[in-house]
Amino acid sequence: MTNEEILIVDDEAAIADLVEVYLKNDGYTVRKFYNASDALRYAQSEDAHPDLAILDVMLPDMDGFALCQRIRETHLYPIIMLTAKVEDMDKIMGLTMGADDYITKPFNPLELLARVKTQLRRYKRYNQGSQGPADALAQREAEEIEINGLCISRLTHQCRLYGEELSLTPTEFSILWHLCEHRGTVVTSEALFEAVWGEKYFDSNNTVMTHIARLREKMHERGRNPKFIKTVWGVGYTIGEK
């Protein structure tokens, strides 16, 4: 059984209650709210220890995108957005505000449960830290990469750029690690999506592009000629040692 805490925010009581039942049946602790104000008050309290949040986009007092952005000011745990809208721009907006995943209503509760487990596994790896002294040097060499002032460690799940620590979500870290692990080669958008999200990629999927844009912003990359993550138009992305 698990003891992870899930924050649910949805003004449709039937949906919130249904998700709560599935999560509790799987052993999760659930904190459920029907509006953004109460949820934000809880999320910012000392008693709150969520491991993941599920936020509806359409809330009566504050939209889910704004709530996501407020949570992201102080917390890095995964956020999954729920929405009845299917337009790509809605998805892109949610991801830009800091969401890690997105599922459209109506949805299968078992699919949502699978997404929750995927995000929590990534979040646990992100926060695992070093695993002990045994053959630490060899392990560190295999699990740390440095590229022209960018240092990323899968042991500590830390990333530094010119000595400054970057505050990355688990998803952002996974994307950057995958690119660094394949440095010098072009990683297709399809391969990157399937490696990080573990799902089939579709041509209309803008998830990778949006996360790359957010990564570049955190790395202070501006303009059309970024130093680190470069776009190979029509193919994918590369990070090189130049």
PDB file of C-alpha atoms in Angstrom:
ATOM      1  CA  MET A   1       0.000   0.000   0.000  1.00  0.00           C
ATOM      2  CA  THR A   2       1.085   3.571  -0.645  1.00  0.00           C
ATOM      3  CA  ASN A   3       1.011   6.595   1.623  1.00  0.00           C
ATOM      4  CA  GLU A   4       1.335   9.262  -1.053  1.00  0.00           C
ATOM      5  CA  GLU A   5      -1.014  12.212  -0.776  1.00  0.00           C
ATOM      6  CA  ILE A   6      -2.995  13.392  -3.807  1.00  0.00           C
ATOM      7  CA  LEU A   7      -4.600  16.833  -4.018  1.00  0.00           C
ATOM      8  CA  ILE A   8      -7.818  16.890  -6.092  1.00  0.00           C
ATOM      9  CA  VAL A   9      -9.472  20.148  -7.147  1.00  0.00           C
ATOM     10  CA  ASP A  10     -12.672  19.898  -9.213  1.00  0.00           C
ATOM     11  CA  ASP A  11     -15.965  21.741  -8.802  1.00  0.00           C
ATOM     12  CA  GLU A  12     -17.868  18.807 -10.303  1.00  0.00           C
ATOM     13  CA  ALA A  13     -18.498  16.806  -7.160  1.00  0.00           C
ATOM     14  CA  ALA A  14     -19.375  13.624  -9.044  1.00  0.00           C
ATOM     15  CA  ILE A  15     -16.002  13.611 -10.838  1.00  0.00           C
ATOM     16  CA  ALA A  16     -13.996  14.588  -7.748  1.00  0.00           C
ATOM     17  CA  ASP A  17     -15.742  11.903  -5.690  1.00  0.00           C
ATOM     18  CA  LEU A  18     -15.197   9.250  -8.367  1.00  0.00           C
ATOM     19  CA  VAL A  19     -11.483  10.041  -8.659  1.00  0.00           C
ATOM     20  CA  GLU A  20     -11.219  10.003  -4.868  1.00  0.00           C
ATOM     21  CA  VAL A  21     -12.744   6.503  -4.701  1.00  0.00           C
ATOM     22  CA  TYR A  22     -10.304   5.096  -7.257  1.00  0.00           C
ATOM     23  CA  LEU A  23      -7.297   6.712  -5.594  1.00  0.00           C
ATOM     24  CA  LYS A  24      -8.290   5.622  -2.084  1.00  0.00           C
ATOM     25  CA  ASN A  25      -8.937   2.087  -3.304  1.00  0.00           C
ATOM     26  CA  ASP A  26      -5.355   2.067  -4.547  1.00  0.00           C
ATOM     27  CA  GLY A  27      -4.034   3.184  -1.168  1.00  0.00           C
ATOM     28  CA  TYR A  28      -3.545   6.918  -1.705  1.00  0.00           C
ATOM     29  CA  THR A  29      -4.415   9.617   0.810  1.00  0.00           C
ATOM     30  CA  VAL A  30      -6.717  12.176  -0.823  1.00  0.00           C
ATOM     31  CA  ARG A  31      -7.274  15.855  -0.070  1.00  0.00           C
ATOM     32  CA  LYS A  32     -10.305  17.003  -2.063  1.00  0.00           C
ATOM     33  CA  PHE A  33     -11.529  20.533  -2.744  1.00  0.00           C
ATOM     34  CA  TYR A  34     -14.289  21.942  -4.932  1.00  0.00           C
ATOM     35  CA  ASN A  35     -12.769  25.403  -5.481  1.00  0.00           C
ATOM     36  CA  ALA A  36      -9.322  26.896  -6.045  1.00  0.00           C
ATOM     37  CA  SER A  37      -9.257  29.194  -2.997  1.00  0.00           C
ATOM     38  CA  ASP A  38      -9.655  26.423  -0.438  1.00  0.00           C
ATOM     39  CA  ALA A  39      -7.200  24.215  -2.341  1.00  0.00           C
ATOM     40  CA  LEU A  40      -4.567  26.963  -2.548  1.00  0.00           C
ATOM     41  CA  ARG A  41      -4.996  27.784   1.131  1.00  0.00           C
ATOM     42  CA  TYR A  42      -4.360  24.142   1.962  1.00  0.00           C
ATOM     43  CA  ALA A  43      -1.473  23.755  -0.509  1.00  0.00           C
ATOM     44  CA  GLN A  44       0.310  26.721   1.062  1.00  0.00           C
ATOM     45  CA  SER A  45      -0.247  25.560   4.649  1.00  0.00           C
ATOM     46  CA  GLU A  46       2.346  23.808   6.807  1.00  0.00           C
ATOM     47  CA  ASP A  47       0.058  20.784   7.131  1.00  0.00           C
ATOM     48  CA  ALA A  48       0.041  20.118   3.389  1.00  0.00           C
ATOM     49  CA  HIS A  49       2.362  17.476   1.965  1.00  0.00           C
ATOM     50  CA  PRO A  50       0.950  16.586  -1.469  1.00  0.00           C
ATOM     51  CA  ASP A  51       2.962  14.298  -3.711  1.00  0.00           C
ATOM     52  CA  LEU A  52       0.804  15.136  -6.750  1.00  0.00           C
ATOM     53  CA  ALA A  53      -2.084  17.448  -7.687  1.00  0.00           C
ATOM     54  CA  ILE A  54      -5.003  16.865 -10.064  1.00  0.00           C
ATOM     55  CA  LEU A  55      -6.509  20.210 -11.098  1.00  0.00           C
ATOM     56  CA  ASP A  56      -9.631  20.900 -13.123  1.00  0.00           C
ATOM     57  CA  VAL A  57      -9.268  23.787 -15.577  1.00  0.00           C
ATOM     58  CA  MET A  58     -12.763  25.212 -15.097  1.00  0.00           C
ATOM     59  CA  LEU A  59     -13.154  26.270 -11.453  1.00  0.00           C
ATOM     60  CA  PRO A  60     -15.667  28.796 -10.078  1.00  0.00           C
ATOM     61  CA  ASP A  61     -13.230  31.234  -8.428  1.00  0.00           C
ATOM     62  CA  MET A  62      -9.903  30.813 -10.275  1.00  0.00           C
ATOM     63  CA  ASP A  63      -9.113  28.808 -13.382  1.00  0.00           C
ATOM     64  CA  GLY A  64      -6.933  25.734 -13.038  1.00  0.00           C
ATOM     65  CA  PHE A  65      -4.123  27.302 -15.067  1.00  0.00           C
ATOM     66  CA  ALA A  66      -3.785  30.157 -12.567  1.00  0.00           C
ATOM     67  CA  LEU A  67      -3.972  27.704  -9.666  1.00  0.00           C
ATOM     68  CA  CYS A  68      -1.253  25.593 -11.276  1.00  0.00           C
ATOM     69  CA  GLN A  69       0.940  28.664 -11.654  1.00  0.00           C
ATOM     70  CA  ARG A  70       0.444  29.644  -8.007  1.00  0.00           C
ATOM     71  CA  ILE A  71       1.363  26.143  -6.819  1.00  0.00           C
ATOM     72  CA  ARG A  72       4.445  26.147  -9.051  1.00  0.00           C
ATOM     73  CA  GLU A  73       5.746  29.256  -7.279  1.00  0.00           C
ATOM     74  CA  THR A  74       6.711  27.107  -4.281  1.00  0.00           C
ATOM     75  CA  HIS A  75       6.266  23.419  -5.185  1.00  0.00           C
ATOM     76  CA  LEU A  76       7.668  21.026  -7.793  1.00  0.00           C
ATOM     77  CA  TYR A  77       5.435  17.973  -7.284  1.00  0.00           C
ATOM     78  CA  PRO A  78       3.665  16.697 -10.435  1.00  0.00           C
ATOM     79  CA  ILE A  79       0.469  18.387 -11.607  1.00  0.00           C
ATOM     80  CA  ILE A  80      -2.081  16.744 -13.905  1.00  0.00           C
ATOM     81  CA  MET A  81      -4.678  18.999 -15.536  1.00  0.00           C
ATOM     82  CA  LEU A  82      -8.279  17.911 -16.194  1.00  0.00           C
ATOM     83  CA  THR A  83     -10.273  19.721 -18.850  1.00  0.00           C
ATOM     84  CA  ALA A  84     -13.349  19.327 -20.998  1.00  0.00           C
ATOM     85  CA  LYS A  85     -11.665  21.281 -23.798  1.00  0.00           C
ATOM     86  CA  VAL A  86      -9.730  19.525 -26.532  1.00  0.00           C
ATOM     87  CA  GLU A  87      -8.078  22.454 -28.317  1.00  0.00           C
ATOM     88  CA  ASP A  88      -4.280  22.276 -28.479  1.00  0.00           C
ATOM     89  CA  MET A  89      -3.928  25.820 -27.133  1.00  0.00           C
ATOM     90  CA  ASP A  90      -5.607  24.799 -23.879  1.00  0.00           C
ATOM     91  CA  LYS A  91      -3.153  21.960 -23.509  1.00  0.00           C
ATOM     92  CA  ILE A  92      -0.177  24.167 -24.338  1.00  0.00           C
ATOM     93  CA  MET A  93      -1.320  26.796 -21.840  1.00  0.00           C
ATOM     94  CA  GLY A  94      -1.567  24.232 -19.057  1.00  0.00           C
ATOM     95  CA  LEU A  95       1.893  22.871 -19.768  1.00  0.00           C
ATOM     96  CA  THR A  96       3.351  26.373 -20.003  1.00  0.00           C
ATOM     97  CA  MET A  97       1.957  27.185 -16.557  1.00  0.00           C
ATOM     98  CA  GLY A  98       3.896  24.237 -15.156  1.00  0.00           C
ATOM     99  CA  ALA A  99       1.645  21.195 -15.538  1.00  0.00           C
ATOM    100  CA  ASP A 100       3.301  17.823 -16.166  1.00  0.00           C
ATOM    101  CA  ASP A 101       0.423  16.019 -17.836  1.00  0.00           C
ATOM    102  CA  TYR A 102      -3.032  16.603 -19.251  1.00  0.00           C
ATOM    103  CA  ILE A 103      -6.135  14.452 -19.597  1.00  0.00           C
ATOM    104  CA  THR A 104      -9.390  15.390 -21.322  1.00  0.00           C
ATOM    105  CA  LYS A 105     -12.871  14.763 -19.918  1.00  0.00           C
ATOM    106  CA  PRO A 106     -14.591  12.384 -20.129  1.00  0.00           C
ATOM    107  CA  PHE A 107     -11.798  10.051 -19.094  1.00  0.00           C
ATOM    108  CA  ASN A 108     -11.383   6.503 -17.876  1.00  0.00           C
ATOM    109  CA  PRO A 109     -10.512   6.629 -14.139  1.00  0.00           C
ATOM    110  CA  LEU A 110      -8.107   3.741 -14.672  1.00  0.00           C
ATOM    111  CA  GLU A 111      -6.225   5.811 -17.261  1.00  0.00           C
ATOM    112  CA  LEU A 112      -5.982   8.700 -14.806  1.00  0.00           C
ATOM    113  CA  LEU A 113      -4.747   6.283 -12.138  1.00  0.00           C
ATOM    114  CA  ALA A 114      -2.047   5.033 -14.532  1.00  0.00           C
ATOM    115  CA  ARG A 115      -0.965   8.623 -15.252  1.00  0.00           C
ATOM    116  CA  VAL A 116      -0.776   9.316 -11.521  1.00  0.00           C
ATOM    117  CA  LYS A 117       1.472   6.296 -10.981  1.00  0.00           C
ATOM    118  CA  THR A 118       3.746   7.298 -13.868  1.00  0.00           C
ATOM    119  CA  GLN A 119       4.200  10.821 -12.552  1.00  0.00           C
ATOM    120  CA  LEU A 120       4.803   9.634  -8.987  1.00  0.00           C
ATOM    121  CA  ARG A 121       7.473   7.158 -10.134  1.00  0.00           C
ATOM    122  CA  ARG A 122       9.285   9.974 -11.927  1.00  0.00           C
ATOM    123  CA  TYR A 123       8.901  12.273  -8.911  1.00  0.00           C
ATOM    124  CA  LYS A 124      10.340   9.614  -6.574  1.00  0.00           C
ATOM    125  CA  ARG A 125      13.362   9.147  -8.843  1.00  0.00           C
ATOM    126  CA  TYR A 126      13.781  12.912  -8.961  1.00  0.00           C
ATOM    127  CA  ASN A 127      13.921  13.141  -5.167  1.00  0.00           C
ATOM    128  CA  GLN A 128      15.838   9.956  -4.447  1.00  0.00           C
ATOM    129  CA  GLY A 129      19.264  11.497  -4.140  1.00  0.00           C
ATOM    130  CA  SER A 130      22.476   9.544  -3.761  1.00  0.00           C
ATOM    131  CA  GLN A 131      22.216   5.869  -2.925  1.00  0.00           C
ATOM    132  CA  GLY A 132      25.287   5.308  -0.759  1.00  0.00           C
ATOM    133  CA  PRO A 133      29.094   5.151  -0.791  1.00  0.00           C
ATOM    134  CA  ALA A 134      29.674   1.846  -2.615  1.00  0.00           C
ATOM    135  CA  ASP A 135      31.576   2.427  -5.860  1.00  0.00           C
ATOM    136  CA  ALA A 136      30.331   6.024  -5.699  1.00  0.00           C
ATOM    137  CA  LEU A 137      32.980   7.403  -8.049  1.00  0.00           C
ATOM    138  CA  ALA A 138      32.201   4.998 -10.891  1.00  0.00           C
ATOM    139  CA  GLN A 139      28.488   5.496 -10.395  1.00  0.00           C
ATOM    140  CA  ARG A 140      28.881   9.264 -10.347  1.00  0.00           C
ATOM    141  CA  GLU A 141      30.816   9.225 -13.593  1.00  0.00           C
ATOM    142  CA  ALA A 142      28.033   7.195 -15.207  1.00  0.00           C
ATOM    143  CA  GLU A 143      25.239   9.280 -13.725  1.00  0.00           C
ATOM    144  CA  GLU A 144      26.614  12.801 -14.116  1.00  0.00           C
ATOM    145  CA  ILE A 145      27.050  14.768 -17.330  1.00  0.00           C
ATOM    146  CA  GLU A 146      28.705  18.122 -17.908  1.00  0.00           C
ATOM    147  CA  ILE A 147      28.283  20.089 -21.120  1.00  0.00           C
ATOM    148  CA  ASN A 148      29.895  23.523 -21.376  1.00  0.00           C
ATOM    149  CA  GLY A 149      28.859  24.740 -17.918  1.00  0.00           C
ATOM    150  CA  LEU A 150      25.673  22.669 -17.701  1.00  0.00           C
ATOM    151  CA  CYS A 151      26.024  19.969 -15.028  1.00  0.00           C
ATOM    152  CA  ILE A 152      23.268  17.426 -14.499  1.00  0.00           C
ATOM    153  CA  SER A 153      23.278  14.522 -12.033  1.00  0.00           C
ATOM    154  CA  ARG A 154      20.864  11.610 -12.009  1.00  0.00           C
ATOM    155  CA  LEU A 155      22.225  10.600  -8.586  1.00  0.00           C
ATOM    156  CA  THR A 156      21.164  13.790  -6.827  1.00  0.00           C
ATOM    157  CA  HIS A 157      18.635  14.925  -9.434  1.00  0.00           C
ATOM    158  CA  GLN A 158      20.231  18.335  -9.452  1.00  0.00           C
ATOM    159  CA  CYS A 159      21.028  20.488 -12.433  1.00  0.00           C
ATOM    160  CA  ARG A 160      23.351  23.492 -12.404  1.00  0.00           C
ATOM    161  CA  LEU A 161      24.071  26.008 -15.122  1.00  0.00           C
ATOM    162  CA  TYR A 162      27.306  27.945 -14.568  1.00  0.00           C
ATOM    163  CA  GLY A 163      26.994  27.092 -10.857  1.00  0.00           C
ATOM    164  CA  GLU A 164      23.372  28.246 -10.546  1.00  0.00           C
ATOM    165  CA  GLU A 165      20.941  25.507  -9.560  1.00  0.00           C
ATOM    166  CA  LEU A 166      17.978  25.215 -11.910  1.00  0.00           C
ATOM    167  CA  SER A 167      14.589  24.543 -10.352  1.00  0.00           C
ATOM    168  CA  LEU A 168      13.252  21.801 -12.631  1.00  0.00           C
ATOM    169  CA  THR A 169      10.141  19.694 -12.352  1.00  0.00           C
ATOM    170  CA  PRO A 170      10.673  15.911 -12.623  1.00  0.00           C
ATOM    171  CA  THR A 171       9.407  16.005 -16.218  1.00  0.00           C
ATOM    172  CA  GLU A 172      11.761  18.820 -17.181  1.00  0.00           C
ATOM    173  CA  PHE A 173      14.660  16.993 -15.560  1.00  0.00           C
ATOM    174  CA  SER A 174      13.821  13.787 -17.460  1.00  0.00           C
ATOM    175  CA  ILE A 175      13.736  15.653 -20.779  1.00  0.00           C
ATOM    176  CA  LEU A 176      17.058  17.389 -20.156  1.00  0.00           C
ATOM    177  CA  TRP A 177      18.716  14.192 -18.935  1.00  0.00           C
ATOM    178  CA  HIS A 178      17.563  12.263 -22.003  1.00  0.00           C
ATOM    179  CA  LEU A 179      18.935  14.947 -24.315  1.00  0.00           C
ATOM    180  CA  CYS A 180      22.244  15.090 -22.419  1.00  0.00           C
ATOM    181  CA  GLU A 181      22.499  11.300 -22.388  1.00  0.00           C
ATOM    182  CA  HIS A 182      22.197  11.393 -26.188  1.00  0.00           C
ATOM    183  CA  ARG A 183      24.348  14.505 -26.616  1.00  0.00           C
ATOM    184  CA  GLY A 184      25.748  15.021 -30.069  1.00  0.00           C
ATOM    185  CA  THR A 185      22.832  13.235 -31.731  1.00  0.00           C
ATOM    186  CA  VAL A 186      19.389  14.395 -32.801  1.00  0.00           C
ATOM    187  CA  VAL A 187      16.580  13.035 -30.627  1.00  0.00           C
ATOM    188  CA  THR A 188      13.273  13.009 -32.480  1.00  0.00           C
ATOM    189  CA  SER A 189      10.222  14.512 -30.818  1.00  0.00           C
ATOM    190  CA  GLU A 190       8.611  11.086 -30.985  1.00  0.00           C
ATOM    191  CA  ALA A 191      11.529   9.338 -29.267  1.00  0.00           C
ATOM    192  CA  LEU A 192      11.781  12.043 -26.603  1.00  0.00           C
ATOM    193  CA  PHE A 193       8.058  11.920 -25.819  1.00  0.00           C
ATOM    194  CA  GLU A 194       7.931   8.137 -25.645  1.00  0.00           C
ATOM    195  CA  ALA A 195      11.074   7.988 -23.467  1.00  0.00           C
ATOM    196  CA  VAL A 196       9.820  10.561 -20.970  1.00  0.00           C
ATOM    197  CA  TRP A 197       6.059   9.994 -20.952  1.00  0.00           C
ATOM    198  CA  GLY A 198       6.031   6.318 -21.878  1.00  0.00           C
ATOM    199  CA  GLU A 199       3.132   6.772 -24.281  1.00  0.00           C
ATOM    200  CA  LYS A 200       2.625   6.691 -28.029  1.00  0.00           C
ATOM    201  CA  TYR A 201       3.430   9.974 -29.742  1.00  0.00           C
ATOM    202  CA  PHE A 202       1.006  11.647 -32.150  1.00  0.00           C
ATOM    203  CA  ASP A 203       1.958  14.194 -34.793  1.00  0.00           C
ATOM    204  CA  SER A 204      -0.363  16.835 -33.341  1.00  0.00           C
ATOM    205  CA  ASN A 205       1.171  16.523 -29.875  1.00  0.00           C
ATOM    206  CA  ASN A 206       2.768  19.818 -28.775  1.00  0.00           C
ATOM    207  CA  THR A 207       3.754  18.594 -25.320  1.00  0.00           C
ATOM    208  CA  VAL A 208       7.456  18.223 -26.090  1.00  0.00           C
ATOM    209  CA  MET A 209       7.694  21.615 -27.775  1.00  0.00           C
ATOM    210  CA  THR A 210       6.053  23.342 -24.825  1.00  0.00           C
ATOM    211  CA  HIS A 211       8.308  21.690 -22.243  1.00  0.00           C
ATOM    212  CA  ILE A 212      11.399  22.511 -24.320  1.00  0.00           C
ATOM    213  CA  ALA A 213      10.326  26.159 -24.399  1.00  0.00           C
ATOM    214  CA  ARG A 214       9.929  26.152 -20.617  1.00  0.00           C
ATOM    215  CA  LEU A 215      13.336  24.512 -20.164  1.00  0.00           C
ATOM    216  CA  ARG A 216      14.991  27.115 -22.373  1.00  0.00           C
ATOM    217  CA  GLU A 217      13.374  29.872 -20.351  1.00  0.00           C
ATOM    218  CA  LYS A 218      14.719  28.422 -17.098  1.00  0.00           C
ATOM    219  CA  MET A 219      18.155  28.103 -18.724  1.00  0.00           C
ATOM    220  CA  HIS A 220      17.990  31.796 -19.701  1.00  0.00           C
ATOM    221  CA  GLU A 221      18.147  30.918 -23.383  1.00  0.00           C
ATOM    222  CA  ARG A 222      16.790  33.679 -25.580  1.00  0.00           C
ATOM    223  CA  GLY A 223      16.367  34.232 -29.287  1.00  0.00           C
ATOM    224  CA  ARG A 224      16.559  31.848 -32.202  1.00  0.00           C
ATOM    225  CA  ASN A 225      20.083  30.592 -31.553  1.00  0.00           C
ATOM    226  CA  PRO A 226      20.085  28.849 -28.158  1.00  0.00           C
ATOM    227  CA  LYS A 227      23.429  27.644 -26.846  1.00  0.00           C
ATOM    228  CA  PHE A 228      22.282  24.362 -25.368  1.00  0.00           C
ATOM    229  CA  ILE A 229      19.018  22.815 -26.623  1.00  0.00           C
ATOM    230  CA  LYS A 230      18.908  23.286 -30.390  1.00  0.00           C
ATOM    231  CA  THR A 231      15.961  22.570 -32.660  1.00  0.00           C
ATOM    232  CA  VAL A 232      16.499  20.504 -35.782  1.00  0.00           C
ATOM    233  CA  TRP A 233      13.435  21.602 -37.701  1.00  0.00           C
ATOM    234  CA  GLY A 234      11.114  18.820 -38.742  1.00  0.00           C
ATOM    235  CA  VAL A 235      13.127  16.247 -36.788  1.00  0.00           C
ATOM    236  CA  GLY A 236      13.616  16.972 -33.109  1.00  0.00           C
ATOM    237  CA  TYR A 237      16.189  18.352 -30.671  1.00  0.00           C
ATOM    238  CA  THR A 238      19.891  18.055 -29.918  1.00  0.00           C
ATOM    239  CA  ILE A 239      22.240  19.174 -27.215  1.00  0.00           C
ATOM    240  CA  GLY A 240      25.887  19.254 -28.175  1.00  0.00           C
ATOM    241  CA  GLU A 241      29.374  19.834 -26.834  1.00  0.00           C
ATOM    242  CA  LYS A 242      30.453  22.809 -28.902  1.00  0.00           C
TER     243      LYS A 242
END
